Amino acid sequence: MSDNPTPESIARAWLDASAKTATEKDFDAHFELISKRVRVTGVPGFESVGYEDWARQSKQEFKDNVLKSVSYEGLQLSAASEKQVMFKTLETVVANDGVTKRHGVEIVLEKEPDGVWRVIQERVMPQGETEHYGLLS
């Protein structure tokens, strides 16, 4: 990346790395992209999910070879500052059993003190909101 990357290039680089590390089931590299302070909301059945729960579930799913692939399409920037980038995208998760889940997510990345951009907030969007933003037709 250049010395002064754009918010869009920061978001795209993070999405590419997140999809690649999840698809390759590289737990350590994947969780290097996730802040210890992360909060995930909008997951059916949970008020919110934190780092420890997300890490535990992902480690087990990677070990059990549940995931076939993760990909993202579409990128709509919502807000950006020197230290944060907020955007919406469509996440597609394909499991090895053939189940495919597609949902909009709103992600907030923050540049942490070590200079790494990590997700600090992720919200799974309801289908109607995902459609409203043109991420899912």
PDB file of C-alpha atoms in Angstrom:
ATOM      1  CA  MET A   1       0.000   0.000   0.000  1.00  0.00           C
ATOM      2  CA  SER A   2       1.092   3.553  -0.541  1.00  0.00           C
ATOM      3  CA  ASP A   3       1.989   5.850   2.346  1.00  0.00           C
ATOM      4  CA  ASN A   4      -1.426   7.476   2.064  1.00  0.00           C
ATOM      5  CA  PRO A   5      -3.950   4.801   1.031  1.00  0.00           C
ATOM      6  CA  THR A   6      -7.527   5.776   0.261  1.00  0.00           C
ATOM      7  CA  PRO A   7     -10.357   4.548   2.504  1.00  0.00           C
ATOM      8  CA  GLU A   8     -11.545   2.390  -0.408  1.00  0.00           C
ATOM      9  CA  SER A   9      -8.115   0.769  -0.877  1.00  0.00           C
ATOM     10  CA  ILE A  10      -7.890   0.103   2.883  1.00  0.00           C
ATOM     11  CA  ALA A  11     -11.325  -1.566   2.854  1.00  0.00           C
ATOM     12  CA  ARG A  12     -10.570  -3.600  -0.286  1.00  0.00           C
ATOM     13  CA  ALA A  13      -7.188  -4.772   1.043  1.00  0.00           C
ATOM     14  CA  TRP A  14      -8.815  -5.852   4.313  1.00  0.00           C
ATOM     15  CA  LEU A  15     -11.655  -7.674   2.506  1.00  0.00           C
ATOM     16  CA  ASP A  16      -9.190  -9.453   0.208  1.00  0.00           C
ATOM     17  CA  ALA A  17      -7.043 -10.542   3.160  1.00  0.00           C
ATOM     18  CA  SER A  18     -10.068 -11.599   5.217  1.00  0.00           C
ATOM     19  CA  ALA A  19     -11.524 -13.703   2.388  1.00  0.00           C
ATOM     20  CA  LYS A  20      -8.140 -15.267   1.538  1.00  0.00           C
ATOM     21  CA  THR A  21      -7.193 -16.183   5.120  1.00  0.00           C
ATOM     22  CA  ALA A  22     -10.669 -17.594   5.892  1.00  0.00           C
ATOM     23  CA  THR A  23     -10.792 -19.613   2.662  1.00  0.00           C
ATOM     24  CA  GLU A  24      -7.284 -20.943   3.351  1.00  0.00           C
ATOM     25  CA  LYS A  25      -8.308 -21.654   6.977  1.00  0.00           C
ATOM     26  CA  ASP A  26      -5.244 -19.730   8.190  1.00  0.00           C
ATOM     27  CA  PHE A  27      -6.473 -18.987  11.693  1.00  0.00           C
ATOM     28  CA  ASP A  28      -3.492 -16.915  12.866  1.00  0.00           C
ATOM     29  CA  ALA A  29      -3.416 -14.713   9.764  1.00  0.00           C
ATOM     30  CA  HIS A  30      -7.216 -14.334   9.808  1.00  0.00           C
ATOM     31  CA  PHE A  31      -7.368 -13.257  13.437  1.00  0.00           C
ATOM     32  CA  GLU A  32      -4.525 -10.791  12.871  1.00  0.00           C
ATOM     33  CA  LEU A  33      -7.237  -8.858  10.952  1.00  0.00           C
ATOM     34  CA  ILE A  34      -9.628  -8.801  13.928  1.00  0.00           C
ATOM     35  CA  SER A  35      -9.329  -6.476  16.907  1.00  0.00           C
ATOM     36  CA  LYS A  36      -9.430  -7.940  20.411  1.00  0.00           C
ATOM     37  CA  ARG A  37     -12.116  -5.261  21.023  1.00  0.00           C
ATOM     38  CA  VAL A  38     -14.378  -6.468  18.176  1.00  0.00           C
ATOM     39  CA  ARG A  39     -18.167  -6.632  18.573  1.00  0.00           C
ATOM     40  CA  VAL A  40     -20.339  -8.431  16.035  1.00  0.00           C
ATOM     41  CA  THR A  41     -24.066  -7.729  16.074  1.00  0.00           C
ATOM     42  CA  GLY A  42     -27.015  -8.913  13.993  1.00  0.00           C
ATOM     43  CA  VAL A  43     -26.144 -12.607  14.297  1.00  0.00           C
ATOM     44  CA  PRO A  44     -29.451 -14.465  14.775  1.00  0.00           C
ATOM     45  CA  GLY A  45     -29.758 -15.771  18.325  1.00  0.00           C
ATOM     46  CA  PHE A  46     -26.983 -13.583  19.806  1.00  0.00           C
ATOM     47  CA  GLU A  47     -27.060 -10.059  21.206  1.00  0.00           C
ATOM     48  CA  SER A  48     -23.416  -9.649  20.251  1.00  0.00           C
ATOM     49  CA  VAL A  49     -20.343 -11.770  19.651  1.00  0.00           C
ATOM     50  CA  GLY A  50     -16.911 -10.782  20.952  1.00  0.00           C
ATOM     51  CA  TYR A  51     -13.382 -11.754  20.004  1.00  0.00           C
ATOM     52  CA  GLU A  52     -13.108 -14.847  22.221  1.00  0.00           C
ATOM     53  CA  ASP A  53     -16.362 -16.410  21.017  1.00  0.00           C
ATOM     54  CA  TRP A  54     -15.606 -15.600  17.370  1.00  0.00           C
ATOM     55  CA  ALA A  55     -12.081 -17.013  17.671  1.00  0.00           C
ATOM     56  CA  ARG A  56     -13.262 -20.202  19.386  1.00  0.00           C
ATOM     57  CA  GLN A  57     -15.967 -20.850  16.767  1.00  0.00           C
ATOM     58  CA  SER A  58     -13.648 -20.075  13.830  1.00  0.00           C
ATOM     59  CA  LYS A  59     -10.840 -22.250  15.174  1.00  0.00           C
ATOM     60  CA  GLN A  60     -13.267 -25.180  15.424  1.00  0.00           C
ATOM     61  CA  GLU A  61     -14.778 -24.532  11.966  1.00  0.00           C
ATOM     62  CA  PHE A  62     -11.319 -24.287  10.371  1.00  0.00           C
ATOM     63  CA  LYS A  63     -10.213 -27.499  12.130  1.00  0.00           C
ATOM     64  CA  ASP A  64     -13.400 -29.337  11.083  1.00  0.00           C
ATOM     65  CA  ASN A  65     -13.050 -28.039   7.490  1.00  0.00           C
ATOM     66  CA  VAL A  66     -16.557 -26.545   7.551  1.00  0.00           C
ATOM     67  CA  LEU A  67     -15.772 -23.619   5.225  1.00  0.00           C
ATOM     68  CA  LYS A  68     -15.235 -23.991   1.521  1.00  0.00           C
ATOM     69  CA  SER A  69     -14.860 -20.290   0.773  1.00  0.00           C
ATOM     70  CA  VAL A  70     -15.575 -16.740   1.870  1.00  0.00           C
ATOM     71  CA  SER A  71     -15.907 -13.885  -0.596  1.00  0.00           C
ATOM     72  CA  TYR A  72     -17.072 -10.282  -0.700  1.00  0.00           C
ATOM     73  CA  GLU A  73     -18.665  -8.277  -3.473  1.00  0.00           C
ATOM     74  CA  GLY A  74     -19.678  -4.680  -3.666  1.00  0.00           C
ATOM     75  CA  LEU A  75     -18.218  -1.967  -1.473  1.00  0.00           C
ATOM     76  CA  GLN A  76     -20.059   1.109  -0.291  1.00  0.00           C
ATOM     77  CA  LEU A  77     -18.088   3.497   1.886  1.00  0.00           C
ATOM     78  CA  SER A  78     -20.146   5.055   4.672  1.00  0.00           C
ATOM     79  CA  ALA A  79     -17.585   7.154   6.551  1.00  0.00           C
ATOM     80  CA  ALA A  80     -13.842   7.503   6.922  1.00  0.00           C
ATOM     81  CA  SER A  81     -11.255   9.277   9.030  1.00  0.00           C
ATOM     82  CA  GLU A  82      -7.509   8.863   9.505  1.00  0.00           C
ATOM     83  CA  LYS A  83      -8.088   6.030  11.976  1.00  0.00           C
ATOM     84  CA  GLN A  84     -11.412   4.465  10.919  1.00  0.00           C
ATOM     85  CA  VAL A  85     -13.156   3.289   7.762  1.00  0.00           C
ATOM     86  CA  MET A  86     -16.822   2.242   7.743  1.00  0.00           C
ATOM     87  CA  PHE A  87     -18.372   0.428   4.790  1.00  0.00           C
ATOM     88  CA  LYS A  88     -21.008  -2.049   3.648  1.00  0.00           C
ATOM     89  CA  THR A  89     -20.418  -5.139   1.523  1.00  0.00           C
ATOM     90  CA  LEU A  90     -22.046  -8.445   0.594  1.00  0.00           C
ATOM     91  CA  GLU A  91     -20.443 -11.470   2.265  1.00  0.00           C
ATOM     92  CA  THR A  92     -20.852 -14.937   0.773  1.00  0.00           C
ATOM     93  CA  VAL A  93     -19.904 -17.935   2.901  1.00  0.00           C
ATOM     94  CA  VAL A  94     -19.939 -21.349   1.212  1.00  0.00           C
ATOM     95  CA  ALA A  95     -19.737 -24.420   3.424  1.00  0.00           C
ATOM     96  CA  ASN A  96     -18.298 -27.753   2.317  1.00  0.00           C
ATOM     97  CA  ASP A  97     -21.770 -29.300   2.774  1.00  0.00           C
ATOM     98  CA  GLY A  98     -23.055 -27.069  -0.044  1.00  0.00           C
ATOM     99  CA  VAL A  99     -24.888 -24.503   2.112  1.00  0.00           C
ATOM    100  CA  THR A 100     -24.341 -20.927   0.922  1.00  0.00           C
ATOM    101  CA  LYS A 101     -25.126 -17.896   3.087  1.00  0.00           C
ATOM    102  CA  ARG A 102     -25.176 -14.394   1.618  1.00  0.00           C
ATOM    103  CA  HIS A 103     -25.743 -11.356   3.752  1.00  0.00           C
ATOM    104  CA  GLY A 104     -24.861  -7.707   3.873  1.00  0.00           C
ATOM    105  CA  VAL A 105     -22.392  -6.639   6.526  1.00  0.00           C
ATOM    106  CA  GLU A 106     -21.475  -3.218   7.787  1.00  0.00           C
ATOM    107  CA  ILE A 107     -17.852  -3.187   8.900  1.00  0.00           C
ATOM    108  CA  VAL A 108     -15.809  -0.655  10.848  1.00  0.00           C
ATOM    109  CA  LEU A 109     -12.038  -0.955  10.535  1.00  0.00           C
ATOM    110  CA  GLU A 110      -9.716   0.879  12.872  1.00  0.00           C
ATOM    111  CA  LYS A 111      -6.006   1.496  12.514  1.00  0.00           C
ATOM    112  CA  GLU A 112      -4.697   0.157  15.806  1.00  0.00           C
ATOM    113  CA  PRO A 113      -1.551   1.447  17.581  1.00  0.00           C
ATOM    114  CA  ASP A 114       0.630  -1.167  15.806  1.00  0.00           C
ATOM    115  CA  GLY A 115      -0.396   0.326  12.435  1.00  0.00           C
ATOM    116  CA  VAL A 116      -2.596  -2.638  11.405  1.00  0.00           C
ATOM    117  CA  TRP A 117      -6.164  -2.067  10.178  1.00  0.00           C
ATOM    118  CA  ARG A 118      -8.484  -4.443  12.055  1.00  0.00           C
ATOM    119  CA  VAL A 119     -12.236  -4.889  12.250  1.00  0.00           C
ATOM    120  CA  ILE A 120     -13.590  -3.465  15.506  1.00  0.00           C
ATOM    121  CA  GLN A 121     -17.265  -3.642  14.627  1.00  0.00           C
ATOM    122  CA  GLU A 122     -19.297  -5.810  12.282  1.00  0.00           C
ATOM    123  CA  ARG A 123     -23.055  -5.806  11.875  1.00  0.00           C
ATOM    124  CA  VAL A 124     -24.930  -8.418   9.901  1.00  0.00           C
ATOM    125  CA  MET A 125     -27.611  -6.459   8.063  1.00  0.00           C
ATOM    126  CA  PRO A 126     -31.209  -7.664   7.700  1.00  0.00           C
ATOM    127  CA  GLN A 127     -32.123  -8.750   4.155  1.00  0.00           C
ATOM    128  CA  GLY A 128     -34.340  -5.707   3.570  1.00  0.00           C
ATOM    129  CA  GLU A 129     -31.516  -3.328   4.446  1.00  0.00           C
ATOM    130  CA  THR A 130     -29.076  -5.314   2.291  1.00  0.00           C
ATOM    131  CA  GLU A 131     -31.502  -4.999  -0.648  1.00  0.00           C
ATOM    132  CA  HIS A 132     -32.057  -1.280   0.095  1.00  0.00           C
ATOM    133  CA  TYR A 133     -28.343  -0.622  -0.372  1.00  0.00           C
ATOM    134  CA  GLY A 134     -28.331  -2.589  -3.631  1.00  0.00           C
ATOM    135  CA  LEU A 135     -25.995  -5.261  -2.292  1.00  0.00           C
ATOM    136  CA  LEU A 136     -28.478  -8.072  -2.887  1.00  0.00           C
ATOM    137  CA  SER A 137     -31.145  -8.094  -5.569  1.00  0.00           C
TER     138      SER A 137
END
